[in-house]
Amino acid sequence: MRAIDLYSGVGGWCLGLKQAGIEVVASYEWWNQANRTHNLNFGTNNKEVDIRQMSLTTLPNDIDIVVGSPPCTQFSFSNRGGGGDIADGLRDIAKFLEIVEYLSPTYWVMENIPRVAHILKAELAPAGRLHRFARLAPELVVVDMSEFGLPQSRKRLLAGRFPTLLMETYCARLPRLTLGGVVRALREDRVVDPLYNSELPAEMVTDNELEPPLTEEETRMNRESKAFHSVYNAMSFPDRMTHPARTVTATCTRVSRESIIVRGEDDTTFRRLTPRERASLQGFPITFQFYGNSYSDKLKLIGNALPPPMAYYVANAFLGIRGRELKPLSGCCYQHPLPEVLPEKTLPDRGGRHFTSSRSFWAAIPNLRFGSGVRFDLVNNFTPAGVAWHVRFYYGTSKAIETVPLDDRLLVRLVDTVAFGQCVSLVEQAEQGLVAALEGVTAESLQLAWCHRERGIRPFDVVDLLGDVAARLHERLPRGIEDEINRFVESVLHSTCVASSSNGRSKTRRVATWVFAGFVVGSLFNTRFGRVVEARNAVAVS
């Protein structure tokens, strides 16, 4: 069988098809680093080509299979919160379908992110922008590639015409691989490929040098964004070694919610994965090389690739291979050799010593972290007068977020409650504790410390201080005033979806005393410490 590969990247589709014994007669890619990686690994001489502008008459004849992975950037929820240019992304999908229509292959598969399934259904409908291709009637299947022997939970859409039911029968026969298995295998003196069982001495395994461990600040930021994010679902920190890895992405900074973080060699520090570990999670053999110009380019090459094992099992379905006849990856007919030219070493990213003066900060406050429904956080923002720091309070659903300004007006309402009157001394103690701990701190000094330009109290110190003060206040609240506190909190939130819905009312009631403590501490910080952190004019948050 003869195949072509559109938007081929580094060659994930090509490798999987070759492993199954299918001939790939042409591959098409526009990014020169991806195309160079493909050529040096497979000994090809492909030129960069803009597939959007490619003439159909230049395509080879007698093609049985068309596969490919058009760019998913415009469809991704990570692109401007899901607001990418869908019309632009559809140009690549339309070109892919145009080529399928022109070649009329026996089988074809287009891989993309799951969201594209809904987009395709809408755009292939009579009023859709792809309706002219409706007769192709692609089958849409979303798969989790960890069920196909990949040590990574990676959900992707496979759209096209191919034996989907046969392919799905392979799952029961394939191993369940884990993040820990890959990491351990690549740390041995003699590395045994965790998927293919081929072996190389550790010194011959490229792109596997450990980068410096995360700093204390980077560790805290990663933990906060994963385990304590106030909007998105909680993730494990560090990542679970006994499960398939989370999705390997094309971008991976030292501090991000998407970064996969594991323990360092001494078990007390934390680190990101090496490019080689990421490549193995993507299903590439340890002999496959990546020719990026920089460390981040290599991560992009790897993260954007289609995992070869998925291509291998799709190819076996093309060939009609039954489950009992399926060969493991280690026994497939093509084993990838080391290329003659190895890539140059690229230095990993290092933790920044200094940052720009406009470095932003956000962190949920310990003891006041209740998930997306009710949350307090400390943030900075920049006004014409300079940087300002303040505590925010948000509540509601992701589609209906409300806020209560923590300011002197809220303090007046607090004073008018009987509950406040019974704990005036506690509030005074809280105020005194904040004054003492923040003595000498200004908005500018806090920002300079956050940018690593001065020593002193840093924002996470303030976050922890606020959480501790709130906890002490909450612990000492007089007994028997819970109902009054709950009525007060509900009166503040009475016009919102949280207070009006039964689920929101229940959650608010469960944490009402903590919300009350947060109201007190946040309002004190924002209004009575203007001389300390100069945030009084930045209290109201839109």
Coordinates of C-alpha atoms in Angstrom, one line a residue:
M1 CA 0.0 0.0 0.0
R2 CA 1.2 3.5 -0.9
A3 CA 0.6 6.5 1.4
I4 CA 1.2 10.2 1.6
D5 CA 1.6 12.3 4.8
L6 CA 0.2 15.8 4.9
Y7 CA 1.4 18.3 7.6
S8 CA 3.9 15.6 8.4
G9 CA 5.9 17.4 11.1
V10 CA 8.9 15.3 12.3
G11 CA 7.4 12.1 10.8
G12 CA 5.2 10.5 13.5
W13 CA 2.8 9.2 10.9
C14 CA 5.7 8.2 8.6
L15 CA 7.4 6.2 11.3
G16 CA 4.3 4.4 12.4
L17 CA 3.3 3.5 8.8
K18 CA 6.9 2.2 8.0
Q19 CA 6.8 0.1 11.2
A20 CA 3.7 -1.6 9.8
G21 CA 5.2 -2.1 6.3
I22 CA 3.4 0.6 4.5
E23 CA 5.3 2.7 1.9
V24 CA 5.2 6.4 2.5
V25 CA 5.9 7.9 -1.0
A26 CA 5.6 11.6 -0.1
S27 CA 5.5 13.8 3.0
Y28 CA 4.6 17.5 3.1
E29 CA 5.6 20.0 5.8
W30 CA 6.2 23.8 5.9
W31 CA 8.4 24.2 9.1
N32 CA 12.0 23.8 8.1
Q33 CA 13.1 22.4 11.5
A34 CA 10.4 19.7 11.4
N35 CA 11.2 19.0 7.8
R36 CA 14.9 18.7 8.5
T37 CA 14.2 16.4 11.4
H38 CA 12.2 14.2 9.0
N39 CA 14.8 14.2 6.3
L40 CA 17.7 13.4 8.5
N41 CA 15.9 10.6 10.3
F42 CA 14.5 8.9 7.1
G43 CA 17.1 9.8 4.5
T44 CA 14.5 11.8 2.5
N45 CA 15.0 15.0 0.6
N46 CA 11.6 16.7 1.1
K47 CA 11.3 20.4 0.5
E48 CA 9.3 22.8 2.7
V49 CA 5.9 23.3 1.1
D50 CA 2.9 25.5 1.9
I51 CA 0.2 22.9 1.6
R52 CA -2.5 25.6 1.4
Q53 CA -0.9 26.8 -1.9
M54 CA 0.0 23.3 -3.3
S55 CA -1.3 22.4 -6.7
L56 CA -3.2 19.1 -6.7
T57 CA -1.5 18.1 -10.0
T58 CA 1.8 17.8 -8.1
L59 CA 0.5 14.9 -6.0
P60 CA 1.7 11.4 -6.7
N61 CA -0.7 8.9 -8.4
D62 CA -2.1 5.6 -7.2
I63 CA -2.3 6.5 -3.5
D64 CA -4.1 4.1 -1.2
I65 CA -3.8 6.1 2.0
V66 CA -3.8 9.7 3.0
V67 CA -2.9 10.6 6.6
G68 CA -2.0 13.9 8.3
S69 CA -2.3 16.3 11.2
P70 CA -3.3 19.8 10.2
P71 CA -2.3 22.5 12.7
C72 CA -4.6 22.6 15.7
T73 CA -3.5 25.9 17.1
Q74 CA -6.6 27.9 16.0
F75 CA -8.9 25.2 17.5
S76 CA -7.2 24.8 20.8
F77 CA -8.8 26.1 24.0
S78 CA -5.4 27.2 25.1
N79 CA -5.3 29.7 22.2
R80 CA -6.9 32.9 23.6
G81 CA -9.3 30.8 25.8
G82 CA -10.6 28.9 22.8
G83 CA -11.1 32.0 20.8
G84 CA -8.7 31.2 18.0
D85 CA -9.3 32.0 14.3
I86 CA -11.4 29.0 13.4
A87 CA -11.9 30.3 9.9
D88 CA -8.2 30.3 9.4
G89 CA -7.8 26.8 10.9
L90 CA -10.5 25.5 8.5
R91 CA -8.4 26.5 5.5
D92 CA -6.0 23.6 6.4
I93 CA -8.8 21.2 7.0
A94 CA -10.4 22.2 3.7
K95 CA -7.2 21.6 1.9
F96 CA -6.7 18.2 3.5
L97 CA -10.3 17.2 2.5
E98 CA -9.7 18.6 -1.0
I99 CA -6.7 16.4 -1.4
V100 CA -8.6 13.4 -0.2
E101 CA -11.4 14.1 -2.6
Y102 CA -8.9 14.5 -5.5
L103 CA -6.9 11.3 -4.8
S104 CA -9.9 9.2 -3.6
P105 CA -7.8 6.8 -1.5
T106 CA -9.0 3.6 0.0
Y107 CA -8.4 4.9 3.5
W108 CA -7.7 8.3 5.0
V109 CA -7.3 9.7 8.5
M110 CA -6.9 13.2 9.8
E111 CA -5.7 13.6 13.4
N112 CA -6.5 16.7 15.5
I113 CA -7.6 17.8 18.9
P114 CA -11.0 16.5 20.2
R115 CA -12.7 19.9 19.8
V116 CA -12.5 19.6 16.0
A117 CA -15.1 16.8 16.1
H118 CA -17.8 19.3 17.0
I119 CA -16.4 21.8 14.5
L120 CA -16.4 19.3 11.7
K121 CA -20.0 18.2 12.4
A122 CA -21.1 21.8 12.2
E123 CA -19.1 22.8 9.2
L124 CA -20.0 19.7 7.1
A125 CA -23.7 20.3 7.7
P126 CA -25.7 22.1 4.9
A127 CA -25.0 25.6 6.1
G128 CA -21.4 24.9 7.0
R129 CA -18.2 26.1 5.4
L130 CA -17.1 22.6 4.6
H131 CA -20.4 21.3 3.2
R132 CA -18.9 20.8 -0.2
F133 CA -17.0 17.8 1.3
A134 CA -20.0 16.3 3.1
R135 CA -20.0 13.3 0.7
L136 CA -16.7 12.2 2.2
A137 CA -18.8 11.4 5.4
P138 CA -15.8 11.0 7.7
E139 CA -16.2 8.9 10.8
L140 CA -15.2 10.8 13.9
V141 CA -13.5 8.8 16.7
V142 CA -11.9 10.4 19.8
V143 CA -9.3 8.1 21.3
D144 CA -7.2 8.2 24.4
M145 CA -3.8 7.1 23.2
S146 CA -2.8 5.6 26.6
E147 CA -5.2 2.8 25.6
F148 CA -3.0 2.1 22.6
G149 CA 0.2 1.4 24.4
L150 CA 1.4 5.0 24.8
P151 CA 2.7 6.0 28.3
Q152 CA 0.7 9.3 28.0
S153 CA -2.9 10.2 28.4
R154 CA -3.4 12.0 25.1
K155 CA -6.9 12.4 23.7
R156 CA -7.2 13.1 20.0
L157 CA -9.7 13.0 17.2
L158 CA -9.2 10.6 14.3
A159 CA -11.5 11.6 11.4
G160 CA -11.7 9.7 8.2
R161 CA -12.5 6.4 6.6
F162 CA -10.7 3.5 8.1
P163 CA -11.5 0.3 10.1
T164 CA -12.2 1.9 13.4
L165 CA -13.8 -1.1 15.0
L166 CA -10.8 -3.3 14.1
M167 CA -8.4 -0.8 15.5
E168 CA -10.3 -0.6 18.8
T169 CA -10.0 -4.3 19.3
Y170 CA -6.2 -3.8 19.7
C171 CA -6.6 -2.0 23.0
A172 CA -7.2 -5.2 25.1
R173 CA -3.9 -6.7 23.8
L174 CA -1.7 -3.7 24.5
P175 CA 0.3 -2.9 27.7
R176 CA -0.5 0.0 30.0
L177 CA 2.7 2.0 30.3
T178 CA 3.4 4.7 32.9
L179 CA 5.3 7.9 33.4
G180 CA 7.5 6.3 36.0
G181 CA 8.4 3.4 33.7
V182 CA 9.8 5.9 31.1
V183 CA 11.6 8.1 33.6
R184 CA 13.3 5.1 35.3
A185 CA 14.3 3.5 32.0
L186 CA 16.0 6.6 30.7
R187 CA 18.1 7.0 33.9
E188 CA 19.9 3.7 33.6
D189 CA 23.5 3.3 32.6
R190 CA 22.4 1.2 29.7
V191 CA 19.0 2.5 28.4
V192 CA 16.5 -0.1 27.3
D193 CA 13.8 1.7 25.2
P194 CA 10.6 1.5 27.2
L195 CA 8.5 0.9 24.1
Y196 CA 10.8 -0.8 21.6
N197 CA 13.2 -2.7 23.8
S198 CA 16.2 -1.6 21.7
E199 CA 19.3 -0.6 23.8
L200 CA 21.9 2.2 23.8
P201 CA 24.5 3.2 26.3
A202 CA 23.4 6.2 28.3
E203 CA 26.0 8.4 26.7
M204 CA 24.5 7.7 23.3
V205 CA 21.0 8.7 24.2
T206 CA 20.7 12.3 23.1
D207 CA 18.7 15.2 24.7
N208 CA 18.5 13.4 28.0
E209 CA 20.6 15.7 30.2
L210 CA 18.8 16.9 33.4
E211 CA 18.2 20.6 33.6
P212 CA 18.7 22.4 36.9
P213 CA 16.0 21.7 39.5
L214 CA 13.2 24.1 40.0
T215 CA 13.9 26.8 42.4
E216 CA 11.9 27.1 45.6
E217 CA 9.8 29.9 44.0
E218 CA 9.3 27.9 40.8
T219 CA 8.3 24.8 42.8
R220 CA 5.7 26.9 44.7
M221 CA 4.3 28.4 41.6
N222 CA 3.9 25.0 39.9
R223 CA 2.3 23.5 43.0
E224 CA -0.1 26.5 43.3
S225 CA -1.1 26.4 39.6
K226 CA -1.7 22.6 39.7
A227 CA -2.9 21.6 43.1
F228 CA -4.6 24.8 44.2
H229 CA -5.8 26.6 41.1
S230 CA -9.0 28.4 42.0
V231 CA -10.7 28.0 38.6
Y232 CA -9.5 24.8 36.9
N233 CA -9.5 21.3 38.2
A234 CA -6.8 20.2 40.6
M235 CA -3.8 18.3 39.2
S236 CA -1.4 16.1 41.2
F237 CA 2.0 17.6 42.2
P238 CA 4.4 16.1 41.4
D239 CA 2.9 14.1 38.6
R240 CA 1.9 10.5 39.4
M241 CA 4.6 8.1 38.3
T242 CA 2.2 5.1 38.5
H243 CA -0.1 6.4 35.7
P244 CA 0.4 7.5 32.1
A245 CA 1.7 11.0 31.9
R246 CA -0.5 13.9 31.2
T247 CA -0.6 15.3 27.7
V248 CA 2.8 16.3 26.4
T249 CA 2.5 19.8 25.0
A250 CA 4.5 21.8 22.4
T251 CA 5.3 24.6 24.9
C252 CA 6.6 23.9 28.3
T253 CA 8.1 26.6 30.5
R254 CA 9.7 26.0 33.9
V255 CA 6.5 27.4 35.5
S256 CA 3.2 26.5 33.9
R257 CA 0.2 24.4 34.7
E258 CA 0.9 22.3 31.6
S259 CA 4.5 21.3 32.6
I260 CA 4.9 17.7 33.7
I261 CA 6.9 17.8 37.0
V262 CA 8.7 14.9 38.6
R263 CA 11.0 14.6 41.6
G264 CA 14.7 15.2 41.2
E265 CA 17.5 12.8 41.6
D266 CA 17.8 13.5 45.3
D267 CA 14.0 13.1 45.9
T268 CA 13.9 16.5 47.7
T269 CA 13.8 18.7 44.6
F270 CA 11.6 18.8 41.5
R271 CA 12.3 19.1 37.8
R272 CA 10.8 19.1 34.4
L273 CA 11.2 16.3 31.9
T274 CA 14.1 16.1 29.5
P275 CA 13.3 16.3 25.8
R276 CA 14.1 12.6 25.5
E277 CA 11.7 11.7 28.3
R278 CA 9.1 13.7 26.5
A279 CA 9.9 12.0 23.2
S280 CA 9.6 8.5 24.8
L281 CA 6.2 9.5 26.2
Q282 CA 5.3 10.5 22.7
G283 CA 6.3 7.0 21.5
F284 CA 9.5 7.8 19.6
P285 CA 12.3 5.4 19.8
I286 CA 15.5 6.5 21.6
T287 CA 17.2 6.3 18.2
F288 CA 15.0 9.0 16.7
Q289 CA 16.6 12.4 16.7
F290 CA 15.3 16.0 16.9
Y291 CA 17.1 18.7 15.0
G292 CA 15.7 21.9 16.6
N293 CA 17.7 25.1 16.7
S294 CA 17.1 25.5 20.4
Y295 CA 15.9 23.7 23.5
S296 CA 12.4 25.1 23.2
D297 CA 12.3 24.3 19.4
K298 CA 13.0 20.6 20.3
L299 CA 10.1 20.7 22.8
K300 CA 7.9 22.1 20.1
L301 CA 9.0 19.4 17.6
I302 CA 8.2 16.7 20.1
G303 CA 5.0 18.1 21.5
N304 CA 3.4 18.8 18.1
A305 CA 4.2 15.3 16.7
L306 CA 1.7 12.5 16.2
P307 CA 2.8 9.6 18.4
P308 CA 4.2 6.8 16.1
P309 CA 2.5 4.0 18.1
M310 CA -0.9 5.4 17.2
A311 CA 0.0 5.6 13.6
Y312 CA 1.3 2.0 13.8
Y313 CA -2.0 0.7 15.1
V314 CA -4.0 2.7 12.6
A315 CA -1.8 1.3 9.9
N316 CA -2.4 -2.3 11.1
A317 CA -6.1 -1.6 10.8
F318 CA -5.5 -0.4 7.2
L319 CA -3.9 -3.8 6.6
G320 CA -6.7 -5.8 8.2
I321 CA -4.5 -7.2 10.9
R322 CA -6.5 -9.1 13.6
G323 CA -5.7 -8.6 17.2
R324 CA -4.2 -12.1 17.6
E325 CA -1.9 -11.4 14.6
L326 CA -0.8 -8.0 15.9
K327 CA 3.0 -7.6 16.4
P328 CA 4.3 -5.6 19.3
L329 CA 6.3 -2.5 18.6
S330 CA 9.5 -4.3 19.5
G331 CA 8.7 -6.9 16.8
C332 CA 7.5 -4.7 14.0
C333 CA 9.1 -5.0 10.6
Y334 CA 11.0 -1.6 10.8
Q335 CA 13.3 -0.7 13.7
H336 CA 14.5 2.9 13.4
P337 CA 18.3 3.2 13.2
L338 CA 20.4 6.0 14.6
P339 CA 20.9 8.7 11.9
E340 CA 24.4 9.3 10.7
V341 CA 24.3 13.0 11.7
L342 CA 23.3 13.5 15.4
P343 CA 21.8 16.8 16.5
E344 CA 23.8 19.5 18.3
K345 CA 23.3 19.8 22.0
T346 CA 21.0 22.6 23.1
L347 CA 21.1 24.1 26.6
P348 CA 18.0 23.8 28.7
D349 CA 16.1 26.7 30.0
R350 CA 17.3 28.0 33.4
G351 CA 15.4 29.7 36.2
G352 CA 15.4 33.5 35.7
R353 CA 17.5 35.5 38.2
H354 CA 15.8 38.7 37.2
F355 CA 12.4 39.6 35.7
T356 CA 10.9 42.6 34.1
S357 CA 9.5 45.3 36.4
S358 CA 6.0 44.4 35.2
R359 CA 6.1 40.8 36.3
S360 CA 2.6 39.8 37.3
F361 CA 1.5 37.8 40.4
W362 CA -1.5 35.7 41.3
A363 CA -1.9 33.2 44.0
A364 CA -4.9 31.8 46.0
I365 CA -4.6 32.4 49.7
P366 CA -4.0 29.3 51.9
N367 CA -7.0 28.5 54.2
L368 CA -9.2 30.6 51.9
R369 CA -9.0 28.2 48.9
F370 CA -12.4 26.8 48.1
G371 CA -12.1 26.0 44.4
S372 CA -13.9 27.9 41.7
G373 CA -17.1 28.6 43.6
V374 CA -15.6 30.8 46.4
R375 CA -12.0 32.0 46.4
F376 CA -9.7 34.7 47.7
D377 CA -6.4 35.6 46.0
L378 CA -3.6 38.1 46.1
V379 CA -2.7 39.9 42.9
N380 CA -0.7 42.9 41.6
N381 CA -1.8 45.3 38.9
F382 CA -0.3 48.4 37.4
T383 CA -2.0 51.8 37.4
P384 CA -0.7 55.2 36.2
A385 CA 0.4 55.8 39.8
G386 CA 2.5 52.6 39.8
V387 CA 2.1 49.0 41.0
A388 CA -0.7 48.1 43.4
W389 CA -1.3 44.9 45.4
H390 CA -4.6 43.8 46.7
V391 CA -6.7 40.8 47.9
R392 CA -9.6 39.9 45.6
F393 CA -12.7 37.8 46.4
Y394 CA -14.5 35.9 43.6
Y395 CA -17.4 33.6 43.7
G396 CA -19.8 32.0 41.2
T397 CA -19.5 29.6 38.4
S398 CA -17.0 29.7 35.5
K399 CA -19.8 31.2 33.3
A400 CA -21.0 33.7 36.0
I401 CA -18.2 35.0 38.0
E402 CA -19.0 37.8 40.6
T403 CA -16.8 39.8 42.9
V404 CA -17.1 41.7 46.1
P405 CA -14.7 44.6 46.6
L406 CA -12.9 44.1 49.8
D407 CA -12.8 47.8 50.9
D408 CA -13.8 50.2 53.7
R409 CA -17.5 49.9 52.6
L410 CA -17.4 46.2 53.4
L411 CA -15.7 47.0 56.7
V412 CA -18.5 49.3 57.6
R413 CA -21.0 46.5 56.9
L414 CA -18.9 44.1 59.0
V415 CA -18.9 46.6 61.9
D416 CA -22.7 46.7 61.8
T417 CA -23.0 43.0 62.4
V418 CA -23.4 41.5 65.9
A419 CA -20.9 38.9 65.0
F420 CA -18.3 41.5 64.4
G421 CA -19.1 43.1 67.7
Q422 CA -18.4 39.9 69.5
C423 CA -14.9 39.6 68.0
V424 CA -13.6 43.1 67.8
S425 CA -10.6 42.2 69.8
L426 CA -9.8 39.4 67.4
V427 CA -10.0 41.8 64.5
E428 CA -7.7 44.2 66.3
Q429 CA -5.2 41.4 66.8
A430 CA -5.4 40.5 63.2
E431 CA -4.7 44.1 62.2
Q432 CA -1.8 44.4 64.6
G433 CA -0.3 41.2 63.2
L434 CA -0.5 42.5 59.7
V435 CA 1.0 45.8 60.7
A436 CA 3.9 44.2 62.5
A437 CA 4.6 41.6 59.7
L438 CA 4.5 44.2 56.9
E439 CA 6.4 46.9 58.6
G440 CA 8.6 48.7 56.0
V441 CA 7.0 47.0 53.1
T442 CA 5.8 49.1 50.1
A443 CA 4.2 48.2 46.9
E444 CA 7.5 49.0 45.1
S445 CA 9.6 46.9 47.5
L446 CA 7.3 44.0 47.1
Q447 CA 7.4 44.2 43.4
L448 CA 11.2 44.6 43.3
A449 CA 11.5 41.5 45.5
W450 CA 9.1 39.6 43.2
C451 CA 11.3 40.6 40.2
H452 CA 14.4 39.4 42.1
R453 CA 15.9 42.9 42.1
E454 CA 15.8 43.3 45.9
R455 CA 15.8 41.1 48.9
G456 CA 13.0 41.2 51.4
I457 CA 9.5 40.0 51.9
R458 CA 8.1 38.4 48.7
P459 CA 4.5 38.0 47.6
F460 CA 4.3 34.4 48.6
D461 CA 5.3 35.5 52.1
V462 CA 2.4 37.9 52.1
V463 CA 0.0 35.2 50.8
D464 CA 1.1 32.8 53.6
L465 CA 0.8 35.6 56.1
L466 CA -2.8 36.4 55.0
G467 CA -3.7 32.8 55.2
D468 CA -2.2 32.4 58.7
V469 CA -4.0 35.5 60.0
A470 CA -7.3 34.3 58.6
A471 CA -6.8 30.9 60.2
R472 CA -6.1 32.4 63.6
L473 CA -9.1 34.7 63.4
H474 CA -11.3 31.8 62.3
E475 CA -10.1 29.5 65.0
R476 CA -10.9 32.1 67.7
L477 CA -14.4 33.1 66.5
P478 CA -16.9 32.8 69.4
R479 CA -19.2 29.8 69.3
G480 CA -22.8 30.2 68.5
I481 CA -22.6 33.0 65.9
E482 CA -22.3 30.7 62.8
D483 CA -25.9 31.4 61.8
E484 CA -25.5 35.1 62.0
I485 CA -22.2 34.9 60.0
N486 CA -24.0 32.9 57.4
R487 CA -26.8 35.4 57.1
F488 CA -24.3 38.2 56.8
V489 CA -22.3 36.4 54.0
E490 CA -25.5 35.6 52.2
S491 CA -26.7 39.2 52.4
V492 CA -23.5 40.3 50.7
L493 CA -23.9 37.7 48.0
H494 CA -27.8 37.8 47.8
S495 CA -28.0 39.0 44.2
T496 CA -25.7 36.3 42.7
C497 CA -26.2 32.9 41.2
V498 CA -24.2 31.3 44.1
A499 CA -26.5 32.6 46.8
S500 CA -29.7 31.9 44.8
S501 CA -28.9 28.3 43.7
S502 CA -29.3 25.5 46.1
N503 CA -25.8 24.2 45.4
G504 CA -24.2 27.6 45.8
R505 CA -26.1 28.3 48.9
S506 CA -25.0 25.0 50.4
K507 CA -21.4 25.6 49.6
T508 CA -21.5 29.1 50.9
R509 CA -23.0 28.0 54.1
R510 CA -20.4 25.3 54.6
V511 CA -17.5 27.9 54.3
A512 CA -19.4 31.0 55.6
T513 CA -17.2 31.4 58.7
W514 CA -14.0 31.2 56.5
V515 CA -15.5 33.7 54.0
F516 CA -16.2 36.0 56.9
A517 CA -12.6 35.7 58.1
G518 CA -11.4 36.3 54.5
F519 CA -13.7 39.4 54.3
V520 CA -12.1 40.8 57.5
V521 CA -8.4 40.1 56.6
G522 CA -8.8 41.1 52.9
S523 CA -10.6 44.3 53.8
L524 CA -8.0 45.2 56.4
F525 CA -5.2 44.5 54.0
N526 CA -6.8 46.5 51.2
T527 CA -8.0 49.6 53.1
R528 CA -5.9 50.0 56.3
F529 CA -2.6 49.2 54.8
G530 CA -2.6 51.7 51.9
R531 CA 0.5 53.2 53.5
V532 CA 2.2 49.8 53.5
V533 CA 1.3 48.4 50.1
E534 CA -0.3 51.4 48.5
A535 CA -3.3 49.4 47.2
R536 CA -6.2 51.5 48.4
N537 CA -7.0 53.0 45.0
A538 CA -6.9 49.5 43.3
V539 CA -9.4 47.7 45.5
A540 CA -12.5 47.5 43.2
V541 CA -11.9 44.7 40.8
S542 CA -14.0 44.5 37.6

